[in-house]
Coordinates of C-alpha atoms in Angstrom, one line a residue:
Chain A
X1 CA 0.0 0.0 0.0
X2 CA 1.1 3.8 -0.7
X3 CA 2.4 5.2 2.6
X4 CA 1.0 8.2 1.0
X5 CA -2.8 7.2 0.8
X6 CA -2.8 5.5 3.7
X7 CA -1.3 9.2 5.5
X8 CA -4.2 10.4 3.8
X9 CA -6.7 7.4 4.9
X10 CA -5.5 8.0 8.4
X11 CA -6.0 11.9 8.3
X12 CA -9.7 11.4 6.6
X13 CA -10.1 9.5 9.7
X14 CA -9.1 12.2 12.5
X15 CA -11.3 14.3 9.9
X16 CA -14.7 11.7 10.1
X17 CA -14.2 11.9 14.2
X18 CA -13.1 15.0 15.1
X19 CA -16.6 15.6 12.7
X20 CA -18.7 13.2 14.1
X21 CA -17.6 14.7 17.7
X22 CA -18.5 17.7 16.7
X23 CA -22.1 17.1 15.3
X24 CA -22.9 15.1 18.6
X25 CA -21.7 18.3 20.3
X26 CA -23.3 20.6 18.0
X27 CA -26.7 18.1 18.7
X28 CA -26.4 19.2 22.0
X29 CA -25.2 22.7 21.5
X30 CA -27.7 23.3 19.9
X31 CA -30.5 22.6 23.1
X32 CA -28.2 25.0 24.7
X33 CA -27.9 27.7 22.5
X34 CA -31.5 27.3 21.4
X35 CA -32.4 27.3 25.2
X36 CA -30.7 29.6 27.3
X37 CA -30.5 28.5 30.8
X38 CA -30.0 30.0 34.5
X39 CA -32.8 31.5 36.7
X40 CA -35.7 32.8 35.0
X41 CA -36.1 36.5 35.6
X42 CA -40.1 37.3 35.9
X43 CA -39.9 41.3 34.2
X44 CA -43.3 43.1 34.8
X45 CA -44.2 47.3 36.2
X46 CA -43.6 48.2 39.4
X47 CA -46.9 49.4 39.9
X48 CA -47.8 45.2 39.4
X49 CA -45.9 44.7 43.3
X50 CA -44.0 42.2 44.2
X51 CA -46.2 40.2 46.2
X52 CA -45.7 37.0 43.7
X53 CA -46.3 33.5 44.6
X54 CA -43.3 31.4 43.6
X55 CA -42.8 28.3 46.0
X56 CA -39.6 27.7 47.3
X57 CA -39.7 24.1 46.2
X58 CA -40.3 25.2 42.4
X59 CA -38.2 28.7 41.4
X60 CA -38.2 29.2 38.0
X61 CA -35.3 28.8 35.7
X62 CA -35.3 29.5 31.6
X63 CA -34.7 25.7 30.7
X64 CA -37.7 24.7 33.6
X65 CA -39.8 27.3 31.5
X66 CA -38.5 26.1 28.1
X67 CA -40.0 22.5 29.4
X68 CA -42.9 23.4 30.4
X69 CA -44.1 25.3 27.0
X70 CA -43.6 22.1 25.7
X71 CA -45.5 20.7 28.1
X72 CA -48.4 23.2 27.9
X73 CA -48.4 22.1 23.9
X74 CA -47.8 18.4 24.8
X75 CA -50.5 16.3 23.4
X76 CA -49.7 13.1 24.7
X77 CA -50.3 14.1 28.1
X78 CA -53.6 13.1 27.3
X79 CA -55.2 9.5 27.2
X80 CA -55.7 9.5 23.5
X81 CA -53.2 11.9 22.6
X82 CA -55.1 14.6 21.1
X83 CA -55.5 16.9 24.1
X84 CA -52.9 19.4 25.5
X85 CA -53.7 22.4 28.1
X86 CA -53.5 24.8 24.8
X87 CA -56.8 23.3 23.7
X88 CA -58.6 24.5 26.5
X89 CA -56.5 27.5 27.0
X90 CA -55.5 29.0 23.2
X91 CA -53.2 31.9 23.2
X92 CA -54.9 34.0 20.7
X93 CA -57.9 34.0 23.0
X94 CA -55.9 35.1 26.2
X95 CA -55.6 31.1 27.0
X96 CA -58.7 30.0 26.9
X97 CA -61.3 28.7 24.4
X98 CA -64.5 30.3 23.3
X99 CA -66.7 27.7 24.4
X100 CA -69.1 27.9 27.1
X101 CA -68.0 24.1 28.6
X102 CA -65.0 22.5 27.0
X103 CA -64.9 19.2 26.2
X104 CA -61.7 17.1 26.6
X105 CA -60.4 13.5 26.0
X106 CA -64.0 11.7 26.8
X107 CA -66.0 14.4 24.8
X108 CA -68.0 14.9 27.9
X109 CA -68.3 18.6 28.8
X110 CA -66.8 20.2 31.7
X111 CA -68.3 21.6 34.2
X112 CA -67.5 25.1 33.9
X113 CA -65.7 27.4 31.7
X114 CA -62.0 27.7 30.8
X115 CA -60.6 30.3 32.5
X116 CA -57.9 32.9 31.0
X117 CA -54.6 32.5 32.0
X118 CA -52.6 35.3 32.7
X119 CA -50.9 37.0 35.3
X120 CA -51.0 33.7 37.7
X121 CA -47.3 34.8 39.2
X122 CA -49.9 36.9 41.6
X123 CA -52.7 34.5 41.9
X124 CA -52.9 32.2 44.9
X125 CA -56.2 30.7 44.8
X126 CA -57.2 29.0 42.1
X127 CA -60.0 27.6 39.9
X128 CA -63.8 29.0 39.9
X129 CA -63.9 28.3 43.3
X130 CA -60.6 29.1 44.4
X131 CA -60.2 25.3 45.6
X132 CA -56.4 24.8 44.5
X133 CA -54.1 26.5 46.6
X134 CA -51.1 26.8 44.3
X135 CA -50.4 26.3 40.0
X136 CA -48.8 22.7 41.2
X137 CA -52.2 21.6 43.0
X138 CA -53.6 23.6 39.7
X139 CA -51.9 21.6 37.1
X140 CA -52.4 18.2 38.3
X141 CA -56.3 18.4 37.9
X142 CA -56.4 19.1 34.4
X143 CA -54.1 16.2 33.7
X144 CA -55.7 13.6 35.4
X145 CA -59.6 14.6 35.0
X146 CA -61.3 12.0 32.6
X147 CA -63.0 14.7 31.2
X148 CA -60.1 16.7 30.7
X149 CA -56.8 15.0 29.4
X150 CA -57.6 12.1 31.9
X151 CA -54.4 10.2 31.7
X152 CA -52.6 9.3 35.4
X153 CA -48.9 11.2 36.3
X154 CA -47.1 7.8 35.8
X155 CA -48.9 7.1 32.6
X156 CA -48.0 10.6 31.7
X157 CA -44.7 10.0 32.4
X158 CA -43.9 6.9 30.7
X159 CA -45.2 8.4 27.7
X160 CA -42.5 10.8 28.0
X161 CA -40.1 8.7 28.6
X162 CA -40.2 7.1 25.2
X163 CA -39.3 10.1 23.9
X164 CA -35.0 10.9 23.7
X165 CA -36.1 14.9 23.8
X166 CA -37.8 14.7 26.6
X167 CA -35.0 12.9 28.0
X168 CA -32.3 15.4 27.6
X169 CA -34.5 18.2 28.3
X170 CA -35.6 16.7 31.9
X171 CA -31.7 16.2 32.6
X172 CA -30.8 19.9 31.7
X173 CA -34.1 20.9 34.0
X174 CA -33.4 18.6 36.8
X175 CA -29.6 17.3 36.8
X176 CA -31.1 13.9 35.8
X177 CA -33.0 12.3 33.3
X178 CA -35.9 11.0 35.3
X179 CA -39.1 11.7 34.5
X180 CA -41.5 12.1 37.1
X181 CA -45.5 13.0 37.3
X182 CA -44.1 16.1 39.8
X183 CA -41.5 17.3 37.5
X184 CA -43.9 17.4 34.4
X185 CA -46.2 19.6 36.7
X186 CA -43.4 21.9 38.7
X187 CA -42.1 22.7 34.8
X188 CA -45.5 23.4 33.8
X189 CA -46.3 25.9 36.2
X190 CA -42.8 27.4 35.9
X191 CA -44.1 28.3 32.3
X192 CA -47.6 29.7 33.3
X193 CA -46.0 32.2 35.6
X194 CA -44.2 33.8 32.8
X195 CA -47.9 34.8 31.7
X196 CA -47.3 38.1 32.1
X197 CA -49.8 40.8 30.4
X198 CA -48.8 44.1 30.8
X199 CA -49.4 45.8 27.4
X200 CA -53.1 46.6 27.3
X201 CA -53.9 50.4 26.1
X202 CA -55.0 50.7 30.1
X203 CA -51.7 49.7 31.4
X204 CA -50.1 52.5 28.7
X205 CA -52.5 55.0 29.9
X206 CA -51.6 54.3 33.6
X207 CA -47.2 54.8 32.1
X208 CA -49.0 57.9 30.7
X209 CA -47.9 56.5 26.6
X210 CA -51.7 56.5 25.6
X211 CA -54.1 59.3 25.4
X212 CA -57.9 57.4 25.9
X213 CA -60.8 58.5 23.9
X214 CA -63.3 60.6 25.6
X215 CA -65.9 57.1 25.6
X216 CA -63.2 55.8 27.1
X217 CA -62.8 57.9 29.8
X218 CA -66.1 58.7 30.7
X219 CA -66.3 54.4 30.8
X220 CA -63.2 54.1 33.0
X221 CA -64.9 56.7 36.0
X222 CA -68.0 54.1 35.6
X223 CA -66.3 51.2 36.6
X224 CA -64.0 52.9 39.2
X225 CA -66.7 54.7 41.0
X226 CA -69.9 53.7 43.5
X227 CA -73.1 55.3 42.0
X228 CA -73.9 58.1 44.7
X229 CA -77.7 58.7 43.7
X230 CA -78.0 61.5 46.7
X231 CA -74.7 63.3 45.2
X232 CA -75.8 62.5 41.8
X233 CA -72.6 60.7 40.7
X234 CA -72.8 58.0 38.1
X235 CA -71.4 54.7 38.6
X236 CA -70.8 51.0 37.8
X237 CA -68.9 50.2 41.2
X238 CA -66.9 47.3 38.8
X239 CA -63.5 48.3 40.7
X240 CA -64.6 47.1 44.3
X241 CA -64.8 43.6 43.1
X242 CA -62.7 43.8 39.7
X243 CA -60.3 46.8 40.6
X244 CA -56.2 47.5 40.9
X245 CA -53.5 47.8 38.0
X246 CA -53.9 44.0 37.6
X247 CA -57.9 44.1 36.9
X248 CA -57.9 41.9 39.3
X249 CA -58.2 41.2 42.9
X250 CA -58.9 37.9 43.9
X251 CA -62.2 38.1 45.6
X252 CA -65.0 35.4 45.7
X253 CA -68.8 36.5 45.4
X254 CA -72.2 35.8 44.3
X255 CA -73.0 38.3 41.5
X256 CA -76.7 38.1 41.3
X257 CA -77.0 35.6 38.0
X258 CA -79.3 33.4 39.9
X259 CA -81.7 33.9 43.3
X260 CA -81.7 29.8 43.1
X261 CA -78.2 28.5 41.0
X262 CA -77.7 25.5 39.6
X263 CA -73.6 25.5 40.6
X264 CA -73.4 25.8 44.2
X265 CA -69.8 27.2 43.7
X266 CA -68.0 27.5 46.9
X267 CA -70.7 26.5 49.0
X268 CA -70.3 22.8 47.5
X269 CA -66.7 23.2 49.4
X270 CA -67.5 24.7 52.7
X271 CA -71.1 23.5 53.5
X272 CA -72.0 27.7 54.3
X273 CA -75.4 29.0 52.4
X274 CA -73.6 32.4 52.4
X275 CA -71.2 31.1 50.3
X276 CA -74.2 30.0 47.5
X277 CA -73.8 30.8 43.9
X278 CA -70.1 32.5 45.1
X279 CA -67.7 32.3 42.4
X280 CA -64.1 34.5 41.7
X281 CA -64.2 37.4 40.2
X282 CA -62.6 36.6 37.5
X283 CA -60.0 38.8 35.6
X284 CA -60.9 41.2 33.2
X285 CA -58.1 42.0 32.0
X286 CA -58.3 40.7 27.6
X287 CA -62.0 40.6 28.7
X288 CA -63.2 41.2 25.3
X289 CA -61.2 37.9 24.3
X290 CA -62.8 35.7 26.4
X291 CA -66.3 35.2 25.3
X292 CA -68.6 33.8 26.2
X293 CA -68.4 35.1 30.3
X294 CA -69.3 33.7 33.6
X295 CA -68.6 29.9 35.3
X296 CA -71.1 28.8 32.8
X297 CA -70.7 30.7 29.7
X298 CA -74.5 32.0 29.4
X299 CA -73.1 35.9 28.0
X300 CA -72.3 35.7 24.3
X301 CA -70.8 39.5 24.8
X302 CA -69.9 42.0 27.3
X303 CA -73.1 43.9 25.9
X304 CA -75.3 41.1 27.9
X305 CA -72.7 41.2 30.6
X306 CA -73.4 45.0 31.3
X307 CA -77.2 44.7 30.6
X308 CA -76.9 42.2 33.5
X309 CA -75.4 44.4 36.3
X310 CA -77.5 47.2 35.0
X311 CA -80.8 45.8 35.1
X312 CA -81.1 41.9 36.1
X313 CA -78.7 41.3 39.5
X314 CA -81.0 38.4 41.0
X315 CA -81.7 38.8 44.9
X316 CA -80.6 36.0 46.9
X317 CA -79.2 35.7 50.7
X318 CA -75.8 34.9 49.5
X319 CA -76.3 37.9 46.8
X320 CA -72.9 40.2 47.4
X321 CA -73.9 43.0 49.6
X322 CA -71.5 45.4 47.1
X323 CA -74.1 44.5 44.6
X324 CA -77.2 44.4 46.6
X325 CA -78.9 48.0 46.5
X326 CA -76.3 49.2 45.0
X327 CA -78.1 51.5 41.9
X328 CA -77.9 54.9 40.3
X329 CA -81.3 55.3 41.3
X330 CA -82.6 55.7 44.9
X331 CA -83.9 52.5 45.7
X332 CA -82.9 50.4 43.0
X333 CA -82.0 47.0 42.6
X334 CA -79.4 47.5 40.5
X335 CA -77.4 49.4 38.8
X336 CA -79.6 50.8 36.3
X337 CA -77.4 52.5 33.2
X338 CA -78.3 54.8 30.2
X339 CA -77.8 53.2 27.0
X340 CA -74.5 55.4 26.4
X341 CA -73.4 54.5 29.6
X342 CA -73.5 51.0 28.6
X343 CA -71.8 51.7 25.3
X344 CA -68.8 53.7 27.4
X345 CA -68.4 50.8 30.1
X346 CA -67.5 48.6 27.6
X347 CA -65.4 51.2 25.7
X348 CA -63.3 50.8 28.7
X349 CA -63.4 46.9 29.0
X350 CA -61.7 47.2 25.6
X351 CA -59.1 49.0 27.0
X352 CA -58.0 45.6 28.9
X353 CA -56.8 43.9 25.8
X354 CA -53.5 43.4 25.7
X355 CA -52.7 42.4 22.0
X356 CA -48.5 41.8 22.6
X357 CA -49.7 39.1 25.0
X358 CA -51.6 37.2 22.7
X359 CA -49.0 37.2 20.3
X360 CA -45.7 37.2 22.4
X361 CA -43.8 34.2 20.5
X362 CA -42.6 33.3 23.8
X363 CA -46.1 31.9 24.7
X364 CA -46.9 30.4 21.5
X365 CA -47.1 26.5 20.7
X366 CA -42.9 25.1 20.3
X367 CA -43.6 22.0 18.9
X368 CA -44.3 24.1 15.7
X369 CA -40.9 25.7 15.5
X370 CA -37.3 25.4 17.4
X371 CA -38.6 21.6 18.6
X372 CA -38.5 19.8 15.0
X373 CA -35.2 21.3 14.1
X374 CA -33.9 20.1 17.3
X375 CA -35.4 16.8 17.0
X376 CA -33.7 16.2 13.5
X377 CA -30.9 17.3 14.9
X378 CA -30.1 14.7 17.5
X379 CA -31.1 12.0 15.7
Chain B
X1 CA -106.2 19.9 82.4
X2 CA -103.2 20.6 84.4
X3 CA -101.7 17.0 83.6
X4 CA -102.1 17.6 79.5
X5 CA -100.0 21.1 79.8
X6 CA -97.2 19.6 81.1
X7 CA -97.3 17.2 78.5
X8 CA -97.8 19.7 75.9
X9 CA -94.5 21.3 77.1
X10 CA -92.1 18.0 77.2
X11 CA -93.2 17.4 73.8
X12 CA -92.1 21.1 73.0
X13 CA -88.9 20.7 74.7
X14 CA -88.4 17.2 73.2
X15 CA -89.0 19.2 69.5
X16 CA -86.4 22.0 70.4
X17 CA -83.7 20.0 71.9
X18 CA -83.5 17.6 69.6
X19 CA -80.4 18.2 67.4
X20 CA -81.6 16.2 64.4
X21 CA -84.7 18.5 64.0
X22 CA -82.8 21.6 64.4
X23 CA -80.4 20.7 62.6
X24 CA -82.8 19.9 59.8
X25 CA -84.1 23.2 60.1
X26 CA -80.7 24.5 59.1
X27 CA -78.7 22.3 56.7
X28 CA -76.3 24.5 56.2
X29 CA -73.1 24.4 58.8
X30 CA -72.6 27.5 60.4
X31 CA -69.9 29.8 60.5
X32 CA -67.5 30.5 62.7
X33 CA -63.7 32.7 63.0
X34 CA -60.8 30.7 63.3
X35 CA -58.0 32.2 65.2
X36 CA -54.3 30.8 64.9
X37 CA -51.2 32.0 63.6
X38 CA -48.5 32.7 66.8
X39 CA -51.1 31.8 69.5
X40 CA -51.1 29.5 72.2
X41 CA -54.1 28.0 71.4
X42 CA -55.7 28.5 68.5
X43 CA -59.4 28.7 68.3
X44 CA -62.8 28.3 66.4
X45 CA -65.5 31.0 67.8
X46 CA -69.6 30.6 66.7
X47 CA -71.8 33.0 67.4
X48 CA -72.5 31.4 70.7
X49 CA -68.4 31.2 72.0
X50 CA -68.8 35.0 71.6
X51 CA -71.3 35.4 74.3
X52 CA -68.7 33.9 77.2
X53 CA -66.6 37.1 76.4
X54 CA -67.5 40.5 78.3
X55 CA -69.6 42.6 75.5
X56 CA -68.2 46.1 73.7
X57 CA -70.1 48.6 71.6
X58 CA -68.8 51.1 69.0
X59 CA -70.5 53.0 67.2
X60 CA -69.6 54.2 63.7
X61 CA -71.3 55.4 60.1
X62 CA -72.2 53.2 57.7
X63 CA -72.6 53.6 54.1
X64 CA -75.8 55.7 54.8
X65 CA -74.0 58.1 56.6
X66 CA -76.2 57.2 59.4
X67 CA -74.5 56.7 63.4
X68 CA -74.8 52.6 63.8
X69 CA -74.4 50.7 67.2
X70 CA -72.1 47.8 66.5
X71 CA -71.8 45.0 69.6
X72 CA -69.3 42.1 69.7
X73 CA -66.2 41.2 71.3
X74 CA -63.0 43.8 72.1
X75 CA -60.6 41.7 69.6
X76 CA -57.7 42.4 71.9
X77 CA -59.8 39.7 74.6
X78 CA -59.8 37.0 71.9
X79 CA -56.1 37.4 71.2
X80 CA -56.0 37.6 75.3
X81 CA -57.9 34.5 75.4
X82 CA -55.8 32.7 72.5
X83 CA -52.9 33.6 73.9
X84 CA -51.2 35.6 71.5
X85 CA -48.5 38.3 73.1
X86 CA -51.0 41.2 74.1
X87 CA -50.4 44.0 77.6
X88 CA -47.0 43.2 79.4
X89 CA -45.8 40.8 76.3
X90 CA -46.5 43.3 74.0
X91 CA -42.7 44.6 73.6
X92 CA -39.6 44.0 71.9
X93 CA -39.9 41.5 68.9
X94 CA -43.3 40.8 69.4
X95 CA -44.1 44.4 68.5
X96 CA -43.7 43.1 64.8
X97 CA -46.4 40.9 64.9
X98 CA -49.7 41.5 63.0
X99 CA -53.0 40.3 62.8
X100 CA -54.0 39.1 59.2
X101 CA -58.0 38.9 59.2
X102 CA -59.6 37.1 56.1
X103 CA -63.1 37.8 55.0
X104 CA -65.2 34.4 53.1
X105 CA -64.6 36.2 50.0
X106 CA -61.1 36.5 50.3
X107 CA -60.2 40.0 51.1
X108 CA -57.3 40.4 53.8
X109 CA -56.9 43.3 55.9
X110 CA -54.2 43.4 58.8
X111 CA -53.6 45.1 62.2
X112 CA -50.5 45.7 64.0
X113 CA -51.1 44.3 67.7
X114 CA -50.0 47.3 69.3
X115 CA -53.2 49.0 67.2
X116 CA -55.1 46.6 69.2
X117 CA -53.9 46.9 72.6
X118 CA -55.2 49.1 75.3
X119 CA -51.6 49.9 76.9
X120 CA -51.7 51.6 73.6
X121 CA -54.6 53.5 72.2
X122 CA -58.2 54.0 73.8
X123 CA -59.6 53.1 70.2
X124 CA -61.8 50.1 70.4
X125 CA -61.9 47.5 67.6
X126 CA -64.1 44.9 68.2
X127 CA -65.6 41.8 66.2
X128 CA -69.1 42.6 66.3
X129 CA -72.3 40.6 65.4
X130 CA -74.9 43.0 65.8
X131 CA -76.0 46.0 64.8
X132 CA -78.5 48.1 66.4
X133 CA -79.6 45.2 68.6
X134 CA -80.1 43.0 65.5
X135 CA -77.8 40.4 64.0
X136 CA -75.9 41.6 61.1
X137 CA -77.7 41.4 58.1
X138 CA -76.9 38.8 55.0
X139 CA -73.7 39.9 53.3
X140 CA -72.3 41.4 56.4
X141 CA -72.4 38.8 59.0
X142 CA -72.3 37.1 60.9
X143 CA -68.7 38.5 62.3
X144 CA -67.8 42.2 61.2
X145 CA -64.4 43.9 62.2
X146 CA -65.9 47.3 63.5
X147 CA -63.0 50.0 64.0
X148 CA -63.8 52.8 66.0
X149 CA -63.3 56.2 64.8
X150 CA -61.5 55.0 61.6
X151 CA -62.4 57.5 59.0
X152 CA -62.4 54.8 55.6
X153 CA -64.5 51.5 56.1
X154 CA -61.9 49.7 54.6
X155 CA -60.5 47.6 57.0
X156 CA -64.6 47.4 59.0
X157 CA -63.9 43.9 57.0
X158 CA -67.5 42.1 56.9
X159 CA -67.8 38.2 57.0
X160 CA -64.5 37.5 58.7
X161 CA -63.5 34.0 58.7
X162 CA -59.8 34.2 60.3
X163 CA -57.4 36.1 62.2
X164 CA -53.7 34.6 62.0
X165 CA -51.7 36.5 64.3
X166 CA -48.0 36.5 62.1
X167 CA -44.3 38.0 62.6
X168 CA -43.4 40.8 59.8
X169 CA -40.8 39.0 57.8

């Protein structure tokens, strides 16, 4: 043989590994590059506080968040892998789903409406009825409800398993490749605290960057102010229950849809009949994405949501005594509005939405993008 | 005729004690103010555990602008009773130590001690449960936080449900 060629064999050789070496590394360069890691730092206004609820057990890092999105978009977290959370909860609706009751992997509908997700980093109480102290208490429900995705942590978990992404991604996460029921939920919930909404045309108008139309306006002092009939002050009263920078405040009542409801809401929990027909205030803020409204759905539009605090609270003895009496008219039952005043209220409930949120890439569905190159990539 | 009244009146009294018919009267449980946090004891109080305490009025405005007489409890004797660090403990550290109350529908107020204590101020808060003689009405009761004198209602915090007595971090 030519000492010559074989030189050259040998030096194509160093070549074909010092290559292959480098594509492996470049395989798993690229996770890292794609995904920066370290702890995840929440950025929000000041005038949000800082009174966020991040247990100690679970802080957020970029590569826990990273997981979780795919999580969030993970279809075979359900039993027949055609459910993730984003069906129920879709970005371009402010997370969540246009449907009065949602329907999950069994096609049976839920028992009450999807609820927006968005600025949970405050929220401590969670669900309609506030029964889920924490996102990690959250998360697992959704998961394991037959009639939502309805598939068991372990099951969950294998299913993962199978998959070499998921693998590597768990080891960055956690330091080691299992996968575990808890860690699919703690990297979940790491991701829905970055739900941050902080863009609406009301937040600019409180950094002083947007001038509101006079409808506006004249809507915004209806739902901060208590109607003063004596004084002759018009008002909606929203703010006591719906108020702060946030548009919202974490309160639980009953809000006059029924004298007699069908959904007990909290009183199924704690046995009080003062607690009948209570629900959370949700929210408002991307209000006018999240058709229809209420526990159940029954408002098509904030136009019947209005028309029901001005003119149809139902009396009840759980009915909340902010509510009860409380009327631009001496001795009314409610609120009773004028037409325009209707029309401005809602000018203002426009104002909430908060159109960087719903299309902030960082919040949007992975598996369509980065994911697939990475997955060609290592294999 | 004398024999048939008393008779009458044990089958009254058999009626009125007994728990399952009152109880059926009244499905629902009822409520009560749980007190815990850095207590001694911690404690549940109904309506009824109120009564064993020495009584308090204050009277305030309500959102009629009208003078009300609230009644209840000095809230300073409850902490007494539960014994959190009220009079002669009421120094040092412990002078960091708040009360956080919590209302059923979730709103939170809170209360330094020494706001509560008479070695400090003459203001009475109490936790009332009536108003002008009359239990408080639906949406109110049954336990109001009445503060004396405050000028905002704010923190008059209606359907309390808990007092935690906590350390300022």
């Amino acid at each position: 043989m030519n000492p010559d060629f074989s030189k050259i064999k040998r030096k194509s050789a160093v070549v074909l590994l010092l290559s292959m070496v480098i594509f492996t590394l470049s395989g798993w360069a690229f996770i890292k590059s794609d995904m920066e890691t370290g702890p995840y730092k929440f950025i929000y206004p000041a005038n949000f506080g800082n009174r966020i609820n991040v247990p100690d057990d679970n802080p957020s890092t970029k590569e826990g968040v990273y997981l979780g999105r795919m999580l969030f978009y993970e279809k075979s977290l359900s039993a027949n892998n055609t459910i993730s959370c984003a069906n129920c909860h879709q970005q371009a609706r402010a997370f969540t789903d246009g449907r009065s009751f949602s329907t999950g992997v069994d096609n049976v509908p839920t028992s009450r409406n999807s609820m927006s997700l968005t600025n949970l980093l405050w929220t401590r109480k969670f669900f309609w009825d506030g029964r889920a102290g924490s996102l990690e208490e959250q998360a697992a429900f959704p998961l394991t409800n037959p009639h939502e995705m309805g598939q068991s942590l372990d099951v969950s978990a294998n299913k993962l398993a199978e998959s070499s992404v998921y693998h590597q991604l768990f080891k960055i996460v956690y330091g080691d490749e299992a996968i575990t029921g808890d860690r699919i939920v703690k990297a979940i919930t790491q991701f829905e605290r970055t739900l941050i909404s902080c863009n609406s045309h009301y937040d600019q108008y409180l950094r002083n960057t947007y001038q509101p139309t006079p409808q506006e306006l004249k809507g915004l002092a209806l739902f901060m102010n208590a109607p003063q009939p004596q004084t002759g002050i018009r008002g909606a009263n929203c703010a006591h229950c719906h108020g702060g920078v946030k548009n919202y405040m974490e309160l639980f009542h009953n809000n006059g849809l029924d004298s007699i409801p069908k959904d007990a809401g909290i009183e199924t929990l704690t046995g009080l009949s003062s607690d009948r027909g209570r629900f959370k205030a949700p929210t408002l803020r991307n209000i006018a994405l999240t058709a229809p409204y209420m526990h159940d759905g029954r408002f098509k539009t904030l136009a019947e949501v209005v028309d029901h605090y001005s003119d149809h609270v139902e009396e009840s003895a759980s009915l909340s005594s902010f509510i009860r009496g409380v009327s631009n008219e001496t001795g009314g039952r409610s609120l009773n509005l004028r037409p325009d005043e209707k029309k401005e209220l809602i000018a203002f409930l426009n104002m909430l939405t908060d159109s960087t949120f719903i299309t902030d890439p960082r919040f949007s569905d992975p598996h369509l993008l980065p994911v697939q190159k990475f997955k060609q990539s290592s294999k | 005729m004398k024999k048939y009244y008393w008779v009458v009146i044990a089958i009254v009294a058999g009626f009125l004690s007994n728990p399952v018919l009152t109880k059926a009267q009244d499905a629902s449980k009822e409520a009560s103010v749980k007190v815990s946090g850095e207590v001694a004891t911690s404690l549940e109080l109904k309506l009824a555990d109120l009564q064993q305490f020495q009584q308090a009025d204050v009277t305030r405005k309500d959102r009629d602008g009208k003078d009300h007489v609230y009644s209840g409890v000095v809230l300073a004797d409850i902490l007494q009773k539960a014994g959190a660090t009220m009079g002669k403990d009421l120094r040092g550290e412990n002078l960091t130590k708040y009360i956080l109350v919590e209302a059923s529908d979730g709103y939170q107020v809170i209360f330094a001690l020494a706001e509560l204590d008479k070695g400090f101020t003459d203001r009475t808060i109490i936790l009332a449960s009536r108003v002008d003689g009359k239990p408080l009405p639906d949406g109110d009761g049954p336990f109001r936080i009445i503060v004396q004198d405050e000028k905002k209602p704010a923190r008059c915090i209606k359907q309390v449900t808990g007092i935690k007595v906590l350390f300022a971090k």
